[in-house]
Coordinates of C-alpha atoms in Angstrom, one line a residue:
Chain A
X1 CA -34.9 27.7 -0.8
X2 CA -33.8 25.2 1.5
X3 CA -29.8 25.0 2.8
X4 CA -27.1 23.2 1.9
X5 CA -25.4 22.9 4.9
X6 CA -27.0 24.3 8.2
X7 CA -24.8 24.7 11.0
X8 CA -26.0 25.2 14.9
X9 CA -24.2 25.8 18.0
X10 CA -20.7 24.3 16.4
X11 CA -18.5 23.6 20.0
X12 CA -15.1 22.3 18.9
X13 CA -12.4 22.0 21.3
X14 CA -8.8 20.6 21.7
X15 CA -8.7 19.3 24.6
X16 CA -8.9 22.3 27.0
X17 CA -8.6 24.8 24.4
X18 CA -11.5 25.8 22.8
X19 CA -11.2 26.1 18.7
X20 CA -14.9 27.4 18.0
X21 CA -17.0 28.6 20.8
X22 CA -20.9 27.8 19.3
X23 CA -21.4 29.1 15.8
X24 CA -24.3 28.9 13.8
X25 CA -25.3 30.1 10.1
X26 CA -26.3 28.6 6.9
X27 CA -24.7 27.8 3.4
X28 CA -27.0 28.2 0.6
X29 CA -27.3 25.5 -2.4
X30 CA -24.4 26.6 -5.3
X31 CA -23.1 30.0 -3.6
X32 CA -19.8 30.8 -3.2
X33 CA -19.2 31.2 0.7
X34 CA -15.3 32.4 1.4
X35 CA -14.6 32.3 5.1
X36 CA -11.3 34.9 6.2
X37 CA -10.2 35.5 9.4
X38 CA -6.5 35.6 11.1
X39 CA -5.0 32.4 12.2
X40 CA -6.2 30.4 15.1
X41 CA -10.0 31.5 14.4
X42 CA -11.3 28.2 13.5
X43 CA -11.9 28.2 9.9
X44 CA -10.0 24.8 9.1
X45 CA -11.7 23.3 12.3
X46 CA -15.0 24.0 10.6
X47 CA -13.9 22.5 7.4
X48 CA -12.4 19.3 9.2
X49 CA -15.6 19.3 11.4
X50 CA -18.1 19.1 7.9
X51 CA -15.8 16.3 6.5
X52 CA -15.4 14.6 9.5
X53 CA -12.1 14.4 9.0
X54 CA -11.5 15.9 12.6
X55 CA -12.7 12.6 14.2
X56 CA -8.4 11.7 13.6
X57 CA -7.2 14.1 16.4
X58 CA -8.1 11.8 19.0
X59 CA -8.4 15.0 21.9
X60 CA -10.9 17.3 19.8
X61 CA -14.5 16.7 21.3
X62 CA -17.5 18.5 18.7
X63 CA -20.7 19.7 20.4
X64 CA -23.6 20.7 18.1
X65 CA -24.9 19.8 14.4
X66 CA -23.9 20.0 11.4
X67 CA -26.7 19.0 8.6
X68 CA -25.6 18.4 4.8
X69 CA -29.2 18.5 3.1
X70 CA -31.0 18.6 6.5
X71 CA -29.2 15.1 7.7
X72 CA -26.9 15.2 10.8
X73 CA -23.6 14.1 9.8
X74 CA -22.9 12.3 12.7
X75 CA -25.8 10.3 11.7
X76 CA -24.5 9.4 8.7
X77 CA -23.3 5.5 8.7
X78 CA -20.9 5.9 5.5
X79 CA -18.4 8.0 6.4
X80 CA -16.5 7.3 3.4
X81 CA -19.7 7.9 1.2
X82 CA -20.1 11.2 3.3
X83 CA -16.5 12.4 2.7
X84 CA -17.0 11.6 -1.4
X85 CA -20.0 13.6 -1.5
X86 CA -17.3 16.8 -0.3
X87 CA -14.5 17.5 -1.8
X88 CA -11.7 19.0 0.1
X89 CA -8.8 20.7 -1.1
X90 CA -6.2 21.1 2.3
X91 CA -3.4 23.4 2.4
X92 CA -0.7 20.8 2.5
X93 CA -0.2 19.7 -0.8
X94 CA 0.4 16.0 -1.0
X95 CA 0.7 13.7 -3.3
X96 CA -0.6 9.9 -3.3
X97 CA 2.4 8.1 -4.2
X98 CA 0.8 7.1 -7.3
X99 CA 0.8 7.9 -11.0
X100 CA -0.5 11.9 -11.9
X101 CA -3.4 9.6 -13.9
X102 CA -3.8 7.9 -10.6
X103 CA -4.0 10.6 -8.2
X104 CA -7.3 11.9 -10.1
X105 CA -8.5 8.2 -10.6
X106 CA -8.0 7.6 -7.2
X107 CA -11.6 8.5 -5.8
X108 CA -13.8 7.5 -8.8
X109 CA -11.8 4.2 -8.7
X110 CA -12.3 4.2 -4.4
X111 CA -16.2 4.8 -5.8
X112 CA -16.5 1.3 -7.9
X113 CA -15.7 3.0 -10.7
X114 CA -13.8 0.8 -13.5
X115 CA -14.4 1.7 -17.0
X116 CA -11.3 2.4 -18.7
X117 CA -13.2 5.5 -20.8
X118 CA -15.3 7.5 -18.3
X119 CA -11.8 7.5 -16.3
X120 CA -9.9 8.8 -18.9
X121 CA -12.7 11.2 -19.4
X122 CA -12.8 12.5 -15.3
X123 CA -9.1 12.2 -14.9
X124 CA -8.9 15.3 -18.3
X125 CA -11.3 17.3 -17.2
X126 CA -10.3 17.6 -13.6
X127 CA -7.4 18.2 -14.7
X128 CA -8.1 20.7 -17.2
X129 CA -10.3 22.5 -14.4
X130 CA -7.6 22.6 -12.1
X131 CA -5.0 24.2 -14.6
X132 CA -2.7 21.3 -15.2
X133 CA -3.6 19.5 -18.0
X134 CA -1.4 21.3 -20.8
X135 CA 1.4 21.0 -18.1
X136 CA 1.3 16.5 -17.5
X137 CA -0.8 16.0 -20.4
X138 CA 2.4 13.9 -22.5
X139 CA 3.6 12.9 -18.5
X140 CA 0.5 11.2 -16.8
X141 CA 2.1 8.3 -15.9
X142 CA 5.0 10.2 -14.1
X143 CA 4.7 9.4 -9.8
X144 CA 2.5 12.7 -8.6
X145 CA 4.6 13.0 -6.0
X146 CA 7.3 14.3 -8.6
X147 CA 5.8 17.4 -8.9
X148 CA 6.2 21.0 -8.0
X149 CA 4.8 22.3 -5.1
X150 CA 2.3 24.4 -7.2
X151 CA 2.0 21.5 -9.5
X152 CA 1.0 19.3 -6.8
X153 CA -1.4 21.7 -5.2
X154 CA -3.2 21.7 -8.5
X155 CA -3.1 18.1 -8.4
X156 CA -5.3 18.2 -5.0
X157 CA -7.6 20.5 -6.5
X158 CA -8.3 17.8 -9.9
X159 CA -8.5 14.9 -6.9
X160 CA -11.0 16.9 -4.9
X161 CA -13.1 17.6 -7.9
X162 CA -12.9 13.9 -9.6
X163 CA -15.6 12.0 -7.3
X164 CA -17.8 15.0 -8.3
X165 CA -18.5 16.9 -5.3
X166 CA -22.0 18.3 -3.8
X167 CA -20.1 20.9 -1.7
X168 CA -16.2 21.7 -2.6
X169 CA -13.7 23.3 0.4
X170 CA -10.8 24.9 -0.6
X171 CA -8.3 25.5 2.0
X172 CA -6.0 28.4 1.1
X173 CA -5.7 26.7 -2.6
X174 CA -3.5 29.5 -4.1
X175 CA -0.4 29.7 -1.7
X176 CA 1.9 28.0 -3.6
X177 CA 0.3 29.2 -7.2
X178 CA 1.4 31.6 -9.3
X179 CA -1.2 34.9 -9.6
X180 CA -1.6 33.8 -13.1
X181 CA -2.8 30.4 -12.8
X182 CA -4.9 31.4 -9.3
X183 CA -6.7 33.5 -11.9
X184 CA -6.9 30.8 -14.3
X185 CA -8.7 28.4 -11.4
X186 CA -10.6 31.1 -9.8
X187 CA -12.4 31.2 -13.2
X188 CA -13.4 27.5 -13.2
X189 CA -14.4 28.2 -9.7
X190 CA -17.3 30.6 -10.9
X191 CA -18.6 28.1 -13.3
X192 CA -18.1 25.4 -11.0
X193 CA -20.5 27.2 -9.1
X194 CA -23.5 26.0 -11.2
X195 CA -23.1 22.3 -10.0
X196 CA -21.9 22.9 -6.5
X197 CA -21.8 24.5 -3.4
X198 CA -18.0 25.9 -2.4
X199 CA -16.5 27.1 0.9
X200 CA -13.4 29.0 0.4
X201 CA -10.9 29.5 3.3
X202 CA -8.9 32.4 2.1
X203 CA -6.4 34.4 3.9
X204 CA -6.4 36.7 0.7
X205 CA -9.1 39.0 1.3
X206 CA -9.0 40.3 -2.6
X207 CA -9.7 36.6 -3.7
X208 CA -12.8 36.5 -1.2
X209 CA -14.0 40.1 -2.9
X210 CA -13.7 38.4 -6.4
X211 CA -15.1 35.2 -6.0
X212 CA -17.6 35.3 -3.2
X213 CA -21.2 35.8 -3.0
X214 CA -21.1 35.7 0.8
X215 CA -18.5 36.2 3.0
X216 CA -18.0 35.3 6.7
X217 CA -15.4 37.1 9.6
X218 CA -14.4 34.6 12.1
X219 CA -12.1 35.3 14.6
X220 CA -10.6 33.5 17.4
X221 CA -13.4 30.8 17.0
X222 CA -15.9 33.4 17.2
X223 CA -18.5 34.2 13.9
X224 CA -17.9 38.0 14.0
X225 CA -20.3 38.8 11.0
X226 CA -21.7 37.4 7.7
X227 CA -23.4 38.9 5.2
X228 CA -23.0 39.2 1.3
X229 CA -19.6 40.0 0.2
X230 CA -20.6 43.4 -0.7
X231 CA -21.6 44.4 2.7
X232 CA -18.5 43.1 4.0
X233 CA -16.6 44.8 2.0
X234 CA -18.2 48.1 2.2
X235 CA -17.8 50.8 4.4
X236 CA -19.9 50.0 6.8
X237 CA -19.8 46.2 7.6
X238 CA -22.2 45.6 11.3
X239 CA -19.3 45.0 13.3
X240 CA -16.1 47.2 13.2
X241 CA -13.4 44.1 13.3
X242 CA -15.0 43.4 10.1
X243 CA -13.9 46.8 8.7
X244 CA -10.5 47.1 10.1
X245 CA -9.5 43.1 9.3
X246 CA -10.9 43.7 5.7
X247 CA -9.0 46.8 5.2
X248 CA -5.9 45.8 6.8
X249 CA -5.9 47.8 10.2
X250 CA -5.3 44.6 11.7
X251 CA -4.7 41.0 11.3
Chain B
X1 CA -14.7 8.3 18.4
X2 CA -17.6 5.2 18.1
X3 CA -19.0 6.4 15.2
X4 CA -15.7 5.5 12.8
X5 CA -15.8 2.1 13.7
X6 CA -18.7 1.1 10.6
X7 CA -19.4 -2.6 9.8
X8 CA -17.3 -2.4 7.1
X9 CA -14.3 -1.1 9.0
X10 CA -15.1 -3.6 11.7
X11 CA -15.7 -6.7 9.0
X12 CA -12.0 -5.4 7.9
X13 CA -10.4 -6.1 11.3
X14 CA -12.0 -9.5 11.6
X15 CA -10.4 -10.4 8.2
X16 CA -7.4 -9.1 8.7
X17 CA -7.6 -10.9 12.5
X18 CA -8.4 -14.5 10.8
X19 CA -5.8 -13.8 8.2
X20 CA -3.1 -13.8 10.6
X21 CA -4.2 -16.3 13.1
X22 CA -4.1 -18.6 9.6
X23 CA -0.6 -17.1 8.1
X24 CA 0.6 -17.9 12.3
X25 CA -1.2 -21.8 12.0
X26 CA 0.5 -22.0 8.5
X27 CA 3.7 -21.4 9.8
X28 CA 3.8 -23.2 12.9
X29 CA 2.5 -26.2 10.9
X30 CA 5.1 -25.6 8.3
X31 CA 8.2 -24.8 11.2
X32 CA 7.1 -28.4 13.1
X33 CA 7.4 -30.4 9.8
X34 CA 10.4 -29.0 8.3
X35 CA 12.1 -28.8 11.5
X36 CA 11.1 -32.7 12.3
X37 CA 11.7 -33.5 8.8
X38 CA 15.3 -32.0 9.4
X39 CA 16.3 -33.3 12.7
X40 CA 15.6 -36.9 10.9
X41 CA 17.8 -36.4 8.7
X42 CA 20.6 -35.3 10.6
X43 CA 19.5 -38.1 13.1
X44 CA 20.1 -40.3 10.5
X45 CA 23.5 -38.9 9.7
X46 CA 24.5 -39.1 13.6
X47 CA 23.4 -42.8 13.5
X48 CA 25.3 -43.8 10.6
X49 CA 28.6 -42.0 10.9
X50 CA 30.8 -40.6 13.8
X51 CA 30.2 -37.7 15.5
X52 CA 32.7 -35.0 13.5
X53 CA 30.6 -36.2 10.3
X54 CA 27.4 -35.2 11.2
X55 CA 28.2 -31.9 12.4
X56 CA 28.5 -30.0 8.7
X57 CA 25.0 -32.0 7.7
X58 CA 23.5 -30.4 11.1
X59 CA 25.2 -27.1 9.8
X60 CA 23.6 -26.6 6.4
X61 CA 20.2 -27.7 7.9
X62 CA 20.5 -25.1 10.3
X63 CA 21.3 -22.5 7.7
X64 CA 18.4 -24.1 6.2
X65 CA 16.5 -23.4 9.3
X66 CA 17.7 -19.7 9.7
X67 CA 16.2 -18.7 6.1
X68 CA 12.7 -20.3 6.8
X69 CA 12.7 -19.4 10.6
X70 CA 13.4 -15.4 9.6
X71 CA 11.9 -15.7 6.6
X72 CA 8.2 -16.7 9.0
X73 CA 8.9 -14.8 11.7
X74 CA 9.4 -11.6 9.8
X75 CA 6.3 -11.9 8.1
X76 CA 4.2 -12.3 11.2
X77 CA 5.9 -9.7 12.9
X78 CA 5.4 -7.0 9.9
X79 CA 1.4 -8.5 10.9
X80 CA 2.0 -8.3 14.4
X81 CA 3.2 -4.5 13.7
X82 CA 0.0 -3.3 11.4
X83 CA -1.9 -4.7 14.3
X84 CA -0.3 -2.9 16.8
X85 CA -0.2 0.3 15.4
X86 CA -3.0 1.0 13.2
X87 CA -5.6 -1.0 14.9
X88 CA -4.7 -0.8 18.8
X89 CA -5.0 2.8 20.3
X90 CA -1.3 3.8 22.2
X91 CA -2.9 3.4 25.3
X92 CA -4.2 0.2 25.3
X93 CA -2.2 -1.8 27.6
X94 CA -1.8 -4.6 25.5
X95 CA 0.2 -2.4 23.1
X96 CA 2.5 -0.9 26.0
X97 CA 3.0 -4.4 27.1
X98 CA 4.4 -5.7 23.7
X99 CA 6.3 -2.3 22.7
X100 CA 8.1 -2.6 26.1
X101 CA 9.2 -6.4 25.8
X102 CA 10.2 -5.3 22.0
X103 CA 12.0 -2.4 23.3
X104 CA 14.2 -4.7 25.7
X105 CA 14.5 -7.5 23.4
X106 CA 16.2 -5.2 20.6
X107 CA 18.5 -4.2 23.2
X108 CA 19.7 -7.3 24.0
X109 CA 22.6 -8.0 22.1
X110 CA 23.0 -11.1 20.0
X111 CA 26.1 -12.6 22.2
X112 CA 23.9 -12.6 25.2
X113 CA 21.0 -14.9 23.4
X114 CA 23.6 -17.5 22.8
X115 CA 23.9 -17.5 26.4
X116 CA 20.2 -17.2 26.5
X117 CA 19.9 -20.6 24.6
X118 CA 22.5 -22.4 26.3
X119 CA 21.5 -20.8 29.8
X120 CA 18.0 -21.1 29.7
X121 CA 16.7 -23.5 27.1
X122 CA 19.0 -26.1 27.3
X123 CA 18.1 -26.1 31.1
X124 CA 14.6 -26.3 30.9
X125 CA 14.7 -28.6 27.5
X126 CA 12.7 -31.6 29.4
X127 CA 9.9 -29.1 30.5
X128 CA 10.0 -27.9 26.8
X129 CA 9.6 -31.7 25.5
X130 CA 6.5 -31.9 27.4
X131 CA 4.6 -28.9 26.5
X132 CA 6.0 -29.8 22.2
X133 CA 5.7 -33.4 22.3
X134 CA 8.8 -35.3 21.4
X135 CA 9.8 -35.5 17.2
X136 CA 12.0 -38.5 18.4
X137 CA 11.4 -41.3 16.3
X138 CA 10.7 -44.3 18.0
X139 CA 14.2 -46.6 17.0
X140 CA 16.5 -44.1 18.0
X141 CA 17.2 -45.0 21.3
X142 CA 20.9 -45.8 21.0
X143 CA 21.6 -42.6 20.0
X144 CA 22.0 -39.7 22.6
X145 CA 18.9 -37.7 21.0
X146 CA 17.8 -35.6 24.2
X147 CA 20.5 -33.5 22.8
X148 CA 19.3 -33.2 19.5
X149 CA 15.8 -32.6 20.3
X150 CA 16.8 -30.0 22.8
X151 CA 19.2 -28.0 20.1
X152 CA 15.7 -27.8 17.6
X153 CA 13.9 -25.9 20.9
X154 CA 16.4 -24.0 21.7
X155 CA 17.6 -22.8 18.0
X156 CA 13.9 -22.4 17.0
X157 CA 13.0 -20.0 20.2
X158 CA 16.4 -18.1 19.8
X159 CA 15.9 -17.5 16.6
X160 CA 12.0 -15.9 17.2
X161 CA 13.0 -14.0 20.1
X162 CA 15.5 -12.3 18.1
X163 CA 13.8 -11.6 14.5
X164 CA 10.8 -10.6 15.5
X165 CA 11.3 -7.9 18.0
X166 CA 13.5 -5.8 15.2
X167 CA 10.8 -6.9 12.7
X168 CA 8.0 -5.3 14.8
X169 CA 10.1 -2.5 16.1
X170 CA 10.8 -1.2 12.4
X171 CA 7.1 -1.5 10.8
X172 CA 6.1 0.2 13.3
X173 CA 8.8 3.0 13.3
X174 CA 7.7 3.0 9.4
X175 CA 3.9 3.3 9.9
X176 CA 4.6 5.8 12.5
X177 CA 6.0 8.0 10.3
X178 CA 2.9 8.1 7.6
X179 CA 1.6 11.0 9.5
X180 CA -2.6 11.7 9.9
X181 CA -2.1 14.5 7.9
X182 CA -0.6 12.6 5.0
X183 CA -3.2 10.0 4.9
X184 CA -5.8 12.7 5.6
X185 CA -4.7 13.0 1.5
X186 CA -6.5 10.0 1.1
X187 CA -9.1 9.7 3.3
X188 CA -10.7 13.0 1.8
X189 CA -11.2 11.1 -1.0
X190 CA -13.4 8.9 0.8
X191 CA -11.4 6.2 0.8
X192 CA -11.3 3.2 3.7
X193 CA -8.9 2.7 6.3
X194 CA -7.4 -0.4 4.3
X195 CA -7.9 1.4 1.2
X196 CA -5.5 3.8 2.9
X197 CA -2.8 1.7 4.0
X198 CA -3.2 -0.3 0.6
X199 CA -2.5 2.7 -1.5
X200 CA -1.0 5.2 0.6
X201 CA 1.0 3.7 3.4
X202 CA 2.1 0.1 2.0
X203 CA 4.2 2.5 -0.8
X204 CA 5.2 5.0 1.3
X205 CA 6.5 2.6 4.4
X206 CA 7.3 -0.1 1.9
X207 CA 11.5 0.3 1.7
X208 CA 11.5 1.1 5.3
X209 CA 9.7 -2.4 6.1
X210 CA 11.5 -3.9 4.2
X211 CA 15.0 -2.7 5.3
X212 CA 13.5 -3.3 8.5
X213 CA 13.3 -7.4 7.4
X214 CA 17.1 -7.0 6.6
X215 CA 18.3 -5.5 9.3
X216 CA 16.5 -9.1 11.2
X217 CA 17.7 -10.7 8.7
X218 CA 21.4 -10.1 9.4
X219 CA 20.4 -10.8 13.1
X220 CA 19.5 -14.0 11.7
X221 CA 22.6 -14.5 10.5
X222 CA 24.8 -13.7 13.7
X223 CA 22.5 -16.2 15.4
X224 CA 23.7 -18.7 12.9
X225 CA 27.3 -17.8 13.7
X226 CA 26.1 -18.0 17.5
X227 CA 24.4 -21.1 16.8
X228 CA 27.4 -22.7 15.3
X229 CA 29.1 -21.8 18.3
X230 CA 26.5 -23.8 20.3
X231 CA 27.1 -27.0 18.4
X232 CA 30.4 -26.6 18.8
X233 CA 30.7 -26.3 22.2
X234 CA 28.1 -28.9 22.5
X235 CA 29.9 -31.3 20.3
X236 CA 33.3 -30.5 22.0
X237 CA 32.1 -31.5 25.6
X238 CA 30.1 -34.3 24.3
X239 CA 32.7 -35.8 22.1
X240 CA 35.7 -34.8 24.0
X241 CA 37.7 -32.4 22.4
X242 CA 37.6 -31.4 18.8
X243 CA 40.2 -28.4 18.6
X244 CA 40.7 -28.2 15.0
X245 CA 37.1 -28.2 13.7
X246 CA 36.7 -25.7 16.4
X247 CA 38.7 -23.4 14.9
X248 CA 37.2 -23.6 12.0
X249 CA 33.7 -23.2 12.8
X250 CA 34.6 -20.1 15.2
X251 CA 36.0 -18.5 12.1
X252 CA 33.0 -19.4 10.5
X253 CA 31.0 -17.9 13.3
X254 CA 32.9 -14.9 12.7
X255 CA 32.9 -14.4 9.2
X256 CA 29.1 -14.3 9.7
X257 CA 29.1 -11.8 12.2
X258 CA 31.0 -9.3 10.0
X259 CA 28.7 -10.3 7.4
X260 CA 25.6 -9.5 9.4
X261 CA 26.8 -6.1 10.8
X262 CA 27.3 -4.9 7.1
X263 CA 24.1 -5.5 6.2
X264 CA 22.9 -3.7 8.6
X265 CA 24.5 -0.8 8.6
X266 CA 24.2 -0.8 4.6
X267 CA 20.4 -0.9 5.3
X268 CA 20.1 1.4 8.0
X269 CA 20.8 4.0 6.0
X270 CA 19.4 3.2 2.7
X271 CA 15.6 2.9 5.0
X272 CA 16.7 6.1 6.3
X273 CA 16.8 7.6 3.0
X274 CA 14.2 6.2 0.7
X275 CA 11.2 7.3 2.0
X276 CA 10.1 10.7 1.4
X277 CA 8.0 12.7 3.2
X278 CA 6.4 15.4 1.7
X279 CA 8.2 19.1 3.0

């Protein structure tokens, strides 16, 4: 089975501080790969670095590759066709300062889409995956940016998944949503997990345990261990920071 | 990095290059034929009456003047401003250049660039001639047009010197404060640089811009009063004296300077206000 994403001897640093001192492992085709770790270990570098959305902090230099279906991303000459085939959910929630209908139009539209129909189509079931529909569905020409914090977190989730992602990154989705709901799109998440590939950044090491089929330790920009979430988990993960972060000795 | 710079993004800056290298032609073009078509017509009014007639038809084409002149120089300084901060990197030393004359220019109160004009331009107004060529037509020689001529230079330079520092000073302030990680919003979406500032930054920076406009705007518009104050003193000494009309033309002047620093306090802190930033 060849890999979705294969990363070798990732270098990342800011300026003279170094964010991830040469990683290297794989992400397999439509697995659920959570990534915990305290702060400061690297994990939103590594999602910035497979967007390339990183290239906008002018003093971070990347050594190493990243391939997305065995292509170098650098290599790639459309980055903007290259960021719609990920879809990225970041921890700050903001809004476009357009219409909720809008918001989750905004990439298909970005992508040449026009028809009135297959918009109205994307824009309800995004936002039925992401838990919001029953909650703007009489509202969806209210300004996004009206919102609740939670609301608009949702919101980022139904933009990320409207241009129909290959690989999905969620950055700490659930911090501003209620255990309820986080339930609610954790659900969607496992049958998402049919059409795509996700990355979930998680500083809640119970929501790794549920969702993930892998898990990977990083920890102040090092890859400590990864392995299937069950091994992690156990009692006897292959490196003993991986036991004491997962069962709360530290971090 | 080299690698964000595609053909698209670089066809982008071309277009947006030519588009304001035409919208600067335009307005030159337009500026030199109003302001000729203008100074004929007040011309005309200096040859066919005495002096104290002519000066409220040179007023109310001035204020004429003042609304277009902004009006122009606003717009290609909200350009001047997109250039200069979303295009040029801060350390490129054609940026620092500009952003250090615009710093020292919106220092510079308005009194001292009615000194400015009388000081400077009205000095070199012969140089000026040269370099413009002369919008004198060619019958008018009994009339004492070196003056009027010079007045056109020296209102039309004022007047950009002043709008257009405060315009570019507050786009930028306004871009500026669309943070990366707010556009980042937009740019995971796989959406173009001018796809971004189109969507994303243009609303967000939008009241700020445009309070920005105002606040040169009401510059403007204590030029005007300093302007008037120009003419007068300029019709005075050429004419003798003229106390009366002085008066009233100073209080003129200074109605319009109370005017102008209401508007912009009023929009300082509406633009402070209206745009919001997510917490």
């Amino acid at each position: 089975m060849e890999n979705k994403i294969e990363i070798s001897d990732l270098q990342v640093h800011y300026g003279d501080k170094s964010a991830l001192n040469g990683i290297s492992f794989d992400v397999h085709p439509n697995e659920i790969l959570s990534i915990i770790g305290p702060a400061q270990s690297g994990k939103t570098t590594l999602l910035k670095v497979i967007n390339r959305t990183l290239e906008f902090t002018p003093e971070a230099t990347v050594q190493g590759s990243v391939k997305l279906d065995g292509v170098d991303i650098d290599t790639i000459g459309d980055v903007y066709e290259l960021r719609r085939r990920i879809g990225m959910v970041l921890p700050l929630p903001v809004g476009l300062p357009l219409s909720i209908y809008d918001n989750v139009a905004f990439a298909p539209r970005t992508a040449g889409l026009r028809t009135k129909s297959e918009l109205d189509e994307i824009v309800e079931r995004c936002l039925q995956q992401a838990a919001l529909w029953d909650e703007v569905k009489d509202r969806l020409n209210t300004l996004g940016t009206k919102l609740s914090g939670g609301q608009q977190q949702r919101l980022t989730i139904a933009r990320a998944l409207s241009h129909q992602p290959e690989v999905l990154c969620l950055d700490e989705f659930s911090i501003a949503i209620d255990p309820v709901t986080t339930m609610r799109i954790e659900d969607v998440l496992k049958t998402l997990q049919t059409e795509m590939t996700i990355l979930l950044v998680t500083n809640l090491v119970q929501q790794a345990k549920r969702l993930a089929n892998r898990t990977a330790f990083f920890l102040n920009g090092d890859l400590i261990e990864i392995d299937t979430t069950d091994v992690i988990f156990s009692d006897n993960p292959a490196n003993q920071a991986t036991y004491d972060y997962v069962n709360g000795t530290f971090g | 990095m080299n690698s964000m710079t595609t053909r698209a993004e670089r066809k982008q800056k071309i277009v947006l290059q030519s588009i304001t290298f035409v919208i600067l032609g335009v307005a030159f073009i337009l500026m030199w034929n109003v302001l000729i078509k203008t100074r004929v017509v007040s011309m005309q009014a200096v040859s066919a009456a005495p002096l104290p007639n002519a000066m409220p038809t040179n007023l109310f084409s001035d204020l004429y003047l003042v609304l277009l002149m902004s009006f122009l120089a606003i717009l290609f300084g909200i350009a001047c401003a997109f250039y200069l901060q979303e295009w040029l990197p801060e350390t490129n030393w054609v940026r620092r250049l500009i952003e250090g004359l615009v710093a020292i220019l919106t220092g510079i109160p308005s009194l001292l660039f009615g000194i400015l004009a009388i000081g400077i331009f009205f000095s070199y107004a012969g140089t000026l001639k040269m370099i413009g060529g002369s919008p004198v037509p060619q019958n008018a020689e009994a009339i004492p047009v070196q003056h009027d001529t010079t007045l056109f230079y020296a209102e039309a330079l004022t007047f950009i010197l002043m709008v257009m520092p405060v315009t570019i000073k507050t786009t930028q302030g306004a871009l500026h404060s669309i943070a990366t990680p707010i556009r980042e919003a937009a740019y995971v979406l796989g959406a173009s640089k001018w796809q971004v500032l189109k969507r994303q930054v243009m609303p967000l920076a939008f009241t700020r811009i445009l309070a920005g406009g105002c606040r040169a705007m009401s510059r403007a518009f204590a030029a005007a009063a300093l302007l008037i104050g120009i003419y007068t003193w300029h019709y005075t000494t050429e004419s003798g004296k003229m106390p009366g009309r002085f008066m009233l033309f100073l209080s003129g002047a200074l109605f319009l300077s109370v005017l102008s620093s209401t508007l912009i306090e009023t929009h300082r802190s509406s633009g402070r206000n209206t745009v919001n930033l997510p917490r």
